[in-house]
Short mmCIF file of C-alpha atoms and ligand atoms in Angstrom, two decimals:
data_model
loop_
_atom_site.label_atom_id
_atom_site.label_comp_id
_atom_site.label_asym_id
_atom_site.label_seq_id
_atom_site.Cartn_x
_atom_site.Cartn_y
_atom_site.Cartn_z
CA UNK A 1 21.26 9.86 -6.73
CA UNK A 2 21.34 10.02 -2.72
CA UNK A 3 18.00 9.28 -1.83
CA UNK A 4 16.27 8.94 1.93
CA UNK A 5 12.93 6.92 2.28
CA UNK A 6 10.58 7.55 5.00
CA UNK A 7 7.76 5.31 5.22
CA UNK A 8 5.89 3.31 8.13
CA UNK A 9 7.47 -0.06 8.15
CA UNK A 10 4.20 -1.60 9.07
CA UNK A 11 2.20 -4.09 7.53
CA UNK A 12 0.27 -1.16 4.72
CA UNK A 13 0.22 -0.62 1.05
CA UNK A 14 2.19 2.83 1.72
CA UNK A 15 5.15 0.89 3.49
CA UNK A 16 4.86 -1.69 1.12
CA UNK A 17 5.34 0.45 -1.78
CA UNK A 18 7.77 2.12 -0.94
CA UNK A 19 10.02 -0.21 0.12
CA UNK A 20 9.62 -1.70 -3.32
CA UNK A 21 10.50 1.83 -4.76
CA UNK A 22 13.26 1.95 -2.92
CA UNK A 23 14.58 -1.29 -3.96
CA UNK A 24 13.98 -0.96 -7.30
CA UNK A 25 15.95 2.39 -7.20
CA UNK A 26 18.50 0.76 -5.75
CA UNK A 27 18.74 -2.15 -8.48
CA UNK A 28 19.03 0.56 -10.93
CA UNK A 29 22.29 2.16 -9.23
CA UNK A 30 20.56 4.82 -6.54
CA UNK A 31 21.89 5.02 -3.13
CA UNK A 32 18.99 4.41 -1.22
CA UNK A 33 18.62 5.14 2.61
CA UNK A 34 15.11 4.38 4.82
CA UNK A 35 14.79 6.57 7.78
CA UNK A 36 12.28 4.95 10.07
CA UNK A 37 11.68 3.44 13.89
CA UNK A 38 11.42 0.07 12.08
CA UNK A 39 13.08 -2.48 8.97
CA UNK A 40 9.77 -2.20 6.91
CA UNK A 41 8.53 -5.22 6.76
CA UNK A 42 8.90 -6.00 2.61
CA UNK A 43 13.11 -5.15 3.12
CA UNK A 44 13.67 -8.65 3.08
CA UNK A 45 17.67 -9.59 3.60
CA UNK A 46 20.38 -8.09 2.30
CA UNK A 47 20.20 -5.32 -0.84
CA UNK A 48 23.52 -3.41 -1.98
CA UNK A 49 23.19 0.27 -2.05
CA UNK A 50 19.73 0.11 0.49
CA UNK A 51 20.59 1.03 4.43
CA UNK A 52 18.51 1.20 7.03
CA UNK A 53 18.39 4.23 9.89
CA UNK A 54 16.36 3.17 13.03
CA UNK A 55 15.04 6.23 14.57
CA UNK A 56 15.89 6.09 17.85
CA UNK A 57 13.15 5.97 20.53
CA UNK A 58 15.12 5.16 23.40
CA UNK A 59 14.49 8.92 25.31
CA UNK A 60 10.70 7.68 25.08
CA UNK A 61 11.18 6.36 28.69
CA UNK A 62 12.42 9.90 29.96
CA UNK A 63 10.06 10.32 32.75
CA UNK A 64 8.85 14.14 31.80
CA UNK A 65 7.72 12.13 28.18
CA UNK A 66 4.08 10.62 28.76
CA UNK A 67 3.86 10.98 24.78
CA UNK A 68 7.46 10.19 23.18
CA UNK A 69 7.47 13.20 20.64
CA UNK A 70 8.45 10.40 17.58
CA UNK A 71 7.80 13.10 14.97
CA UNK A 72 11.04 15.24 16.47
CA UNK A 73 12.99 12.25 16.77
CA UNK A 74 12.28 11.58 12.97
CA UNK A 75 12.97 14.80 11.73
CA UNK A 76 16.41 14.78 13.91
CA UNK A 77 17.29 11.64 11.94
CA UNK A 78 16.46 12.96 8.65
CA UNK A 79 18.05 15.67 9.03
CA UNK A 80 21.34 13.90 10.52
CA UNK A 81 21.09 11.18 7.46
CA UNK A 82 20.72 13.77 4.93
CA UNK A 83 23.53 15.55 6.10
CA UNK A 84 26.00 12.47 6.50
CA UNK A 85 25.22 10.32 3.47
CA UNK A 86 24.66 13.52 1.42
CA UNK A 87 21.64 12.77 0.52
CA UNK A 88 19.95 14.72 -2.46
CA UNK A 89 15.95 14.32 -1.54
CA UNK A 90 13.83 13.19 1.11
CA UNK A 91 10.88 10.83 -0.89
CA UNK A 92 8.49 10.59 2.37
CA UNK A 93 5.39 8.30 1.98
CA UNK A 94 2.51 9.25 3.86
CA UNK A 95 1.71 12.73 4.63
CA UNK A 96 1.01 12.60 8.44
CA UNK A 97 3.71 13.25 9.95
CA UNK A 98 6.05 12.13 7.48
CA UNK A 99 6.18 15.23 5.05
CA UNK A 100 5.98 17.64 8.40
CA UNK A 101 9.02 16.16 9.56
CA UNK A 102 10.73 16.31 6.03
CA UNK A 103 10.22 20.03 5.86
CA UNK A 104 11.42 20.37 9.40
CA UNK A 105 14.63 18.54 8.14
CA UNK A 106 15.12 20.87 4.97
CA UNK A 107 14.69 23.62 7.02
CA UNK A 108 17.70 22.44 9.71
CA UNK A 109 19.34 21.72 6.32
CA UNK A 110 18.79 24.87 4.16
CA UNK A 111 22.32 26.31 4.55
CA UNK A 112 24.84 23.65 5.04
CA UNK A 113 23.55 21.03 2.97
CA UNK A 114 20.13 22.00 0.53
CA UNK A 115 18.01 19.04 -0.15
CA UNK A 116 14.49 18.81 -1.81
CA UNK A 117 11.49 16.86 -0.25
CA UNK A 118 8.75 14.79 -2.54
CA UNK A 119 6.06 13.43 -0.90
CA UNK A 120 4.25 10.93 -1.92
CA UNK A 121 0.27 10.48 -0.63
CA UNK A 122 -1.21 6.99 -0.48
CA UNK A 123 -4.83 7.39 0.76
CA UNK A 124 -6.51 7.58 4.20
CA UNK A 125 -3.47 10.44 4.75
CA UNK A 126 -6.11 12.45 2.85
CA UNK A 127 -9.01 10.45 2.90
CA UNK A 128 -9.28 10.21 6.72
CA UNK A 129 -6.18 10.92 8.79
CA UNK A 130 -5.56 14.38 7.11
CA UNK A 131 -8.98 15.46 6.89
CA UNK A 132 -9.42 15.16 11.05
CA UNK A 133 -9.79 18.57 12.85
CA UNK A 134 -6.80 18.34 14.21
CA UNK A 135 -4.05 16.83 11.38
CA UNK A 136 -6.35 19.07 8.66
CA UNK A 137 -3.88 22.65 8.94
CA UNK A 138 -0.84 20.87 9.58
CA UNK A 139 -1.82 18.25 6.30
CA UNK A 140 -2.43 20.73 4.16
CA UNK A 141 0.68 23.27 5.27
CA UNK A 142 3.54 20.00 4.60
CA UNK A 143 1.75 19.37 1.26
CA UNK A 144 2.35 23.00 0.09
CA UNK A 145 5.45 23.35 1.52
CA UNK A 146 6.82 20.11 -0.10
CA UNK A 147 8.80 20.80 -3.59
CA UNK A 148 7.19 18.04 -5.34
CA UNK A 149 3.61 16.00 -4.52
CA UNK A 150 2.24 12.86 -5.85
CA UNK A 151 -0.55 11.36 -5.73
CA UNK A 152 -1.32 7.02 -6.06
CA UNK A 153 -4.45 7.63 -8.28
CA UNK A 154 -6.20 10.24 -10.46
CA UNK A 155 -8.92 9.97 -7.90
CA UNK A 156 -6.47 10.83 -4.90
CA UNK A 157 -5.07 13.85 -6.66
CA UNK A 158 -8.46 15.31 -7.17
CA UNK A 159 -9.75 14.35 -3.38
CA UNK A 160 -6.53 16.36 -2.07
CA UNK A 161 -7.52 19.69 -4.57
CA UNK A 162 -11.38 18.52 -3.17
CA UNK A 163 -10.64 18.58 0.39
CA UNK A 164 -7.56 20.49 1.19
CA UNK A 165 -7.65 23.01 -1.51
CA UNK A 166 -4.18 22.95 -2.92
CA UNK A 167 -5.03 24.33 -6.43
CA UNK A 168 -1.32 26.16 -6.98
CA UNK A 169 -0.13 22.06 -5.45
CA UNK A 170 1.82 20.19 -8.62
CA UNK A 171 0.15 17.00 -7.82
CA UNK A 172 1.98 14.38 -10.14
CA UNK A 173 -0.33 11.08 -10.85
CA UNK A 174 2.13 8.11 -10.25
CA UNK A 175 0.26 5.18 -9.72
CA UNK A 176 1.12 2.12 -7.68
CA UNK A 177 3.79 -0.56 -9.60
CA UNK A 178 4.34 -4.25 -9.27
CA UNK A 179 7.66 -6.52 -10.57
CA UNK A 180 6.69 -8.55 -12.31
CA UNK A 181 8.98 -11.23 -11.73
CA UNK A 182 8.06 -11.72 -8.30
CA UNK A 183 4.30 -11.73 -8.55
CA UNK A 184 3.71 -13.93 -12.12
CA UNK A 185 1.32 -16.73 -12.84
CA UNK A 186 1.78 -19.86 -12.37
CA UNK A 187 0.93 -22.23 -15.05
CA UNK A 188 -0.56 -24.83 -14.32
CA UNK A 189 -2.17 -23.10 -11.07
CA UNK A 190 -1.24 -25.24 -7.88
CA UNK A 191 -3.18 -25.06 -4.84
CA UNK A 192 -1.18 -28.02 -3.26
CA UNK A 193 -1.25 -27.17 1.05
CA UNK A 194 -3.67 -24.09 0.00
CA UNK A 195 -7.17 -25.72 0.29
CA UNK A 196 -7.99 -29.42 0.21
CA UNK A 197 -8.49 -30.53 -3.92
CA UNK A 198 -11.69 -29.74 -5.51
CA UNK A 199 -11.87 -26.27 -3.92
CA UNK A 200 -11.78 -22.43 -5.22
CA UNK A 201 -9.23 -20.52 -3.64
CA UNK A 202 -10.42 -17.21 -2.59
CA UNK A 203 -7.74 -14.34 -1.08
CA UNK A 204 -8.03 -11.42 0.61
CA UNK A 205 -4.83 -9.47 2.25
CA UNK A 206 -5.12 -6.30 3.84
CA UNK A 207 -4.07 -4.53 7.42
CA UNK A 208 -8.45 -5.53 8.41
CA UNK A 209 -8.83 -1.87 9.41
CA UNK A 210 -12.69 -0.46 9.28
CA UNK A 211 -12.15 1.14 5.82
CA UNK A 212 -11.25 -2.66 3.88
CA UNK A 213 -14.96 -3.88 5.56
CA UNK A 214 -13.20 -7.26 6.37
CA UNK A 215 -16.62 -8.82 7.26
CA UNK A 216 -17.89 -8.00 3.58
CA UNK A 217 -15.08 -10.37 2.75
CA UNK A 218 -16.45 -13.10 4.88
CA UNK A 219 -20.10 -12.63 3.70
CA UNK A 220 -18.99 -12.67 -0.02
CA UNK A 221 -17.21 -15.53 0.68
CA UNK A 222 -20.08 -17.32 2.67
CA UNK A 223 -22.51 -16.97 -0.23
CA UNK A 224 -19.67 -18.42 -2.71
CA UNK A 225 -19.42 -21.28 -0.27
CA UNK A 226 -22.67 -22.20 -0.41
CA UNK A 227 -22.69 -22.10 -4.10
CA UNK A 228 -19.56 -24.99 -4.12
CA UNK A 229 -16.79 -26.06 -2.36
CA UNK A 230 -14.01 -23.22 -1.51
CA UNK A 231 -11.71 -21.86 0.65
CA UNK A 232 -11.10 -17.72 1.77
CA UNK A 233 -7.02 -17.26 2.82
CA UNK A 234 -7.36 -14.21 4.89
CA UNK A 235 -3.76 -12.86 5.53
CA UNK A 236 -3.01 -9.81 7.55
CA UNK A 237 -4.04 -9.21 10.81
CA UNK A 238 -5.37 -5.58 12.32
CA UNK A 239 -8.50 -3.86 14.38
CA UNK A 240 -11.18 -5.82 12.58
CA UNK A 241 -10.08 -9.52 13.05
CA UNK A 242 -11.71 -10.87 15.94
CA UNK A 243 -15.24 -9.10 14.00
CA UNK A 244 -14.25 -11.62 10.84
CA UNK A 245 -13.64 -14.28 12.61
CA UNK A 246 -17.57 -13.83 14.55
CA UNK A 247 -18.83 -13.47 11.11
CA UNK A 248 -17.56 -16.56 9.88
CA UNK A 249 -18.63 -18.49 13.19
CA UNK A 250 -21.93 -16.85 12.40
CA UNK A 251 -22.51 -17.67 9.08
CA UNK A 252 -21.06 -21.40 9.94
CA UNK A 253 -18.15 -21.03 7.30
CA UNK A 254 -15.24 -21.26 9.86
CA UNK A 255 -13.39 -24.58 8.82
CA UNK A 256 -13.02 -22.92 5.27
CA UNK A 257 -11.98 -19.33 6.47
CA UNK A 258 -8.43 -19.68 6.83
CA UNK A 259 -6.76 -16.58 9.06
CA UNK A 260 -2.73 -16.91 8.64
CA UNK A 261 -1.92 -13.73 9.25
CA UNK A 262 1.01 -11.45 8.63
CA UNK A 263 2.55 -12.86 5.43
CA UNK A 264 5.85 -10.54 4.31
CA UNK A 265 6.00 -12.89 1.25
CA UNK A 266 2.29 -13.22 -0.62
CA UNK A 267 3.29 -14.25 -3.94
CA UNK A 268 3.15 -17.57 -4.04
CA UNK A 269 0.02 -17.39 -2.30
CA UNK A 270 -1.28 -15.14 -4.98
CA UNK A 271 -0.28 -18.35 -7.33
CA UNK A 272 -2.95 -20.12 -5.96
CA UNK A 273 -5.65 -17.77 -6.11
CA UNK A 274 -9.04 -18.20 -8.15
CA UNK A 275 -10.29 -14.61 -7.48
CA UNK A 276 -8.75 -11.79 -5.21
CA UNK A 277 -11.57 -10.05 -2.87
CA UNK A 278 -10.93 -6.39 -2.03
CA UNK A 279 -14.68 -4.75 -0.99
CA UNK A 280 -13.13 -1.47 0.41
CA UNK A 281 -14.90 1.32 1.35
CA UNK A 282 -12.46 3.42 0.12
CA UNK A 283 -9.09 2.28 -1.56
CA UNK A 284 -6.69 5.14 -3.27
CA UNK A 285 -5.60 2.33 -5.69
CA UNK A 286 -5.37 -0.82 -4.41
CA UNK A 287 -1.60 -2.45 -4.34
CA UNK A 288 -3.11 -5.95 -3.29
CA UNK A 289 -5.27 -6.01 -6.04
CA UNK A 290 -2.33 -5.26 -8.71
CA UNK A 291 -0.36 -7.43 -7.00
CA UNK A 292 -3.04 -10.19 -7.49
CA UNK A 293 -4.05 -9.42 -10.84
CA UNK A 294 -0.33 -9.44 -11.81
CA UNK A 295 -0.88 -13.17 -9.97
CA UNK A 296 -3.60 -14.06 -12.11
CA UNK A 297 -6.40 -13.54 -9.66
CA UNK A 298 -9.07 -11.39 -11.18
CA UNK A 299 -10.30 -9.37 -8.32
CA UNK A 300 -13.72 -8.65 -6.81
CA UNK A 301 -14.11 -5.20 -5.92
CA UNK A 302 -16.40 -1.87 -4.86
CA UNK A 303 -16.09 1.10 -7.22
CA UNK A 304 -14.88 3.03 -4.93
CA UNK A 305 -11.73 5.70 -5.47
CA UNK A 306 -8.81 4.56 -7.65
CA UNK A 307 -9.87 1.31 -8.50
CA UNK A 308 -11.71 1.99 -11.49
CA UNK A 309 -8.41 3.40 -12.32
CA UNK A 310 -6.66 -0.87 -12.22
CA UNK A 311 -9.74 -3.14 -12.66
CA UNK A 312 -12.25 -2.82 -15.83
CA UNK A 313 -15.19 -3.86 -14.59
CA UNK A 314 -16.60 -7.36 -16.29
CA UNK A 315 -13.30 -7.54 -17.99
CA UNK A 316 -10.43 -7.70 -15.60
CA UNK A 317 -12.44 -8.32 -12.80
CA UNK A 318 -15.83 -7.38 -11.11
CA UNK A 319 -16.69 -4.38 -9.59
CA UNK A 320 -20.49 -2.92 -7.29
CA UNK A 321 -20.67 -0.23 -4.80
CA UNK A 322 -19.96 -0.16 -1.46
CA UNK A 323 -21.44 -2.93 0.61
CA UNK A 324 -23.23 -4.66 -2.27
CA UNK A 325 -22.52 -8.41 -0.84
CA UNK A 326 -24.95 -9.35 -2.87
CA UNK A 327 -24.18 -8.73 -6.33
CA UNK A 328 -20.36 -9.30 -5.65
CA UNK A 329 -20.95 -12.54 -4.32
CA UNK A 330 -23.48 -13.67 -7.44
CA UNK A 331 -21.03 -12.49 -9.83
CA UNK A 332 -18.03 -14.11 -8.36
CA UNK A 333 -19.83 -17.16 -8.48
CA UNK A 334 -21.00 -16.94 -12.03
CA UNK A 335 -17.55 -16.47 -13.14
CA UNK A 336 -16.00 -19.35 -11.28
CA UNK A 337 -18.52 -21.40 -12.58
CA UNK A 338 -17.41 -20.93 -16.05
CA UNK A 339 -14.05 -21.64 -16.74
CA UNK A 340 -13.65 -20.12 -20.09
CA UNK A 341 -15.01 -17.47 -18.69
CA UNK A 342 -12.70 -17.36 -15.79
CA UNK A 343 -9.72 -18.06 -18.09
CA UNK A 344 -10.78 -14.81 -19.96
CA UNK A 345 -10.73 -12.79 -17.11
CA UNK A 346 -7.71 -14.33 -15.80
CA UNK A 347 -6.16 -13.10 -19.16
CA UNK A 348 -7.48 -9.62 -19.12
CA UNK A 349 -6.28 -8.68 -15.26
CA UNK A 350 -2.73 -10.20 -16.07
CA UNK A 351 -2.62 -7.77 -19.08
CA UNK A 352 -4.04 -4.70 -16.99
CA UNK A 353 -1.28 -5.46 -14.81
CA UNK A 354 1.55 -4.94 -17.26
CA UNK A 355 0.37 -1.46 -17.45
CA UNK A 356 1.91 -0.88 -13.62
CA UNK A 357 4.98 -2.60 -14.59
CA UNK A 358 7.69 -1.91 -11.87
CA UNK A 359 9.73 -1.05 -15.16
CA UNK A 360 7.35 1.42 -16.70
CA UNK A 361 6.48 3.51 -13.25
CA UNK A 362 9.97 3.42 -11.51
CA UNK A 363 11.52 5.67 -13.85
CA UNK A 364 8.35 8.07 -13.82
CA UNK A 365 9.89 8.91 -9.94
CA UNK A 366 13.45 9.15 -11.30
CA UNK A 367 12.36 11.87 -14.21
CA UNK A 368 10.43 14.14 -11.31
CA UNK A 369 13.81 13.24 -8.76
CA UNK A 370 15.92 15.28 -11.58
CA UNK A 371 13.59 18.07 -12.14
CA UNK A 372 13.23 18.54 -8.59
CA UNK A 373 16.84 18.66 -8.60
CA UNK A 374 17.93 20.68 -11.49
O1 GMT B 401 -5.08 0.98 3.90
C1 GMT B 401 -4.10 0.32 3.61
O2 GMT B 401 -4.12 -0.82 3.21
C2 GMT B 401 -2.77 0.92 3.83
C3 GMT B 401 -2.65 2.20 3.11
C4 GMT B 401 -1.47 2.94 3.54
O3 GMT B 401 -1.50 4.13 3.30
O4 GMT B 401 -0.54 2.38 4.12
O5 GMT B 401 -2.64 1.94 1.70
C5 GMT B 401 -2.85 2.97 0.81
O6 GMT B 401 -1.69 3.03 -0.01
C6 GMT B 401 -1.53 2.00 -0.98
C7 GMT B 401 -0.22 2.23 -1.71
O7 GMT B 401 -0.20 3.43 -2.39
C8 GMT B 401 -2.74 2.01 -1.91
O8 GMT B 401 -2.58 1.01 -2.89
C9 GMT B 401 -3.98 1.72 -1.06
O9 GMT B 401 -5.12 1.78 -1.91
C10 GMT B 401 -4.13 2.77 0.02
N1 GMT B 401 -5.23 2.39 0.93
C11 GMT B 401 -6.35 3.10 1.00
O10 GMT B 401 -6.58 4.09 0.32
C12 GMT B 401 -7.37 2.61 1.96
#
């Protein structure tokens, strides 16, 4: 199959998967063309059968523009890659404005050159973005008018029915993947240029926007630290960084609060990892927690959307409401006090992770591709 990809090539689970969709179509013989104003940032080097189609944003310094109108530019693009590669179906990731512009697209498209449009939704495109006054109509509108819908999570199919009221919508449940070759264990664990010897390794990656409560991490972590020697990696970087970074100066854990950053490769990080912290307030599934538990890293985590739906709570990793420092930071510590006990855990989350195997979920896209198209 022909297939365009429209994601945000940002530093986000959405981008993130599906770039990795997109390559893993690709390995399995689809022609496979992202449509965006950026390389995402996981298309790493060269991949036969994936290309790349910047959106051009050059007219965005025409002087009548005081708001470059991106979302036209987009849907000019789609529709001039769909109609040049032949492509068969727009996949866009992200609602907002990403199935809008598809359906603009199909629409230019409908009689020379019919394609279909799937969109995938990730999470705050329904949990926040879509839900403000002003994106709610036009969210809502692109999701009916797309030919197929999917949803990350059980939880984020029935918060779209909840809040936008798409009963007649087919939302398909396709939940996040991870390749297993690329994020494994390593065994024996080495934390070599991680943390000085003797520590725990503690990990937390996300884009630190308000809804992943980035100074949760820190205060988890501070109460671990005090309990023995350790060391938080925070990688990403976003809105809520310079707020961590206080925290940690204010709870006098800074020398063992590591910030690196934007990290395109995290696996062998992951490697090194003792336990994964993800306190969201909200998290549709939770890629960086898969990707982790695939890793080895049980993760520490709120009950909050779909990640009841990847971590068993006490088994594969821990799991307290939102904001509940407290107990999250007690029960990390018990585990990584006992090693069998750890070990077990360890165990369990890099079983749960086989469930989301790249090679199990992939070809749950490439069934709904052909019905779409038949
Ligand atoms: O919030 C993020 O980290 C980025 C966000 C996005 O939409 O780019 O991620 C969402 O999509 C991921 C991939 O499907 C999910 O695993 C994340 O849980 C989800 N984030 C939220 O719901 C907050």
């Amino acid at each position: 199959m022909k297939i365009g990809i429209t994601c945000y090539p940002t530093y986000g689970g959405s981008g993130a998967l599906a770039t990795e969709l997109g390559i893993a179509l690709a390995h399995r013989g689809h022609d496979v063309h992202f449509i965006t104003y950026a390389a995402p940032f996981r298309l790493r080097g060269y991949t036969e059968r994936v290309w790349f189609h910047e959106v051009d944003t050059r007219l965005g310094r025409y002087p009548l523009f005081d708001h470059f109108p991106y979302t036209l530019a987009l849907a000019s693009k789609q529709h001039e890659v769909a109609l040049r590669e032949k492509l068969d179906l727009l996949h866009v990731h992200y609602a907002i404005p990403h199935a809008t512009t598809a359906y603009l697209a199909r629409e230019m498209l409908r009689k020379e050159h019919p394609i279909k449009v799937l969109t995938t939704l990730h999470g705050t495109d329904i949990t926040l973005v879509g839900q403000e006054a002003s994106f709610y109509a036009m969210t809502r509108f692109s999701i009916e008018q797309s030919d197929g819908v999917t949803a990350v999570s059980a939880y984020l199919k029935d918060e779209t029915v909840r809040a936008f009221g798409c009963n007649e919508c087919d939302i398909r449940v396709i939940p996040n993947f991870v390749n297993l070759e690329t994020y494994q264990p390593a065994e024996p664990k080495d934390c070599t240029g991680v943390a000085p010897e003797g520590h725990k390794v503690l990990v937390h990656i996300s884009n630190f926007r308000e809804v992943k409560r980035v100074r949760d991490v820190i205060r988890i972590f501070s109460r671990v630290r005090s309990a023995m020697p350790a060391t938080l990696l925070m990688v990403g970087d976003g809105p809520d960084r310079e707020e961590a970074e206080r925290e940690a100066r204010d709870l006098g854990v800074e020398r063992d609060v590591r910030f690196v950053g934007r990290l395109d490769e995290v696996a062998t990080l992951l490697q090194a990892a003792d336990l994964f912290l993800l306190p969201s307030q909200s998290e549709s599934f939770g890629l960086a927690a898969l990707e982790a538990m695939a890793s080895g890293a049980p993760v520490v985590a709120t009950r909050a959307g779909g990640l009841p739906e990847v971590i068993t709570d006490g088994v594969s990793g821990i799991l307290e409401p939102v904001g509940s420092v407290e107990a999250m930071a007690r029960r990390a510590v018990e585990v990584l006090r006992d090693p069998a006990r750890h070990q077990q855990m360890r165990a369990a989350a890099i079983s749960a992770a086989r469930e989301f195997d790249e090679n199990r979920i992939v070809p749950m896209y490439e069934s709904l591709y052909e019905e779409l198209l038949a």
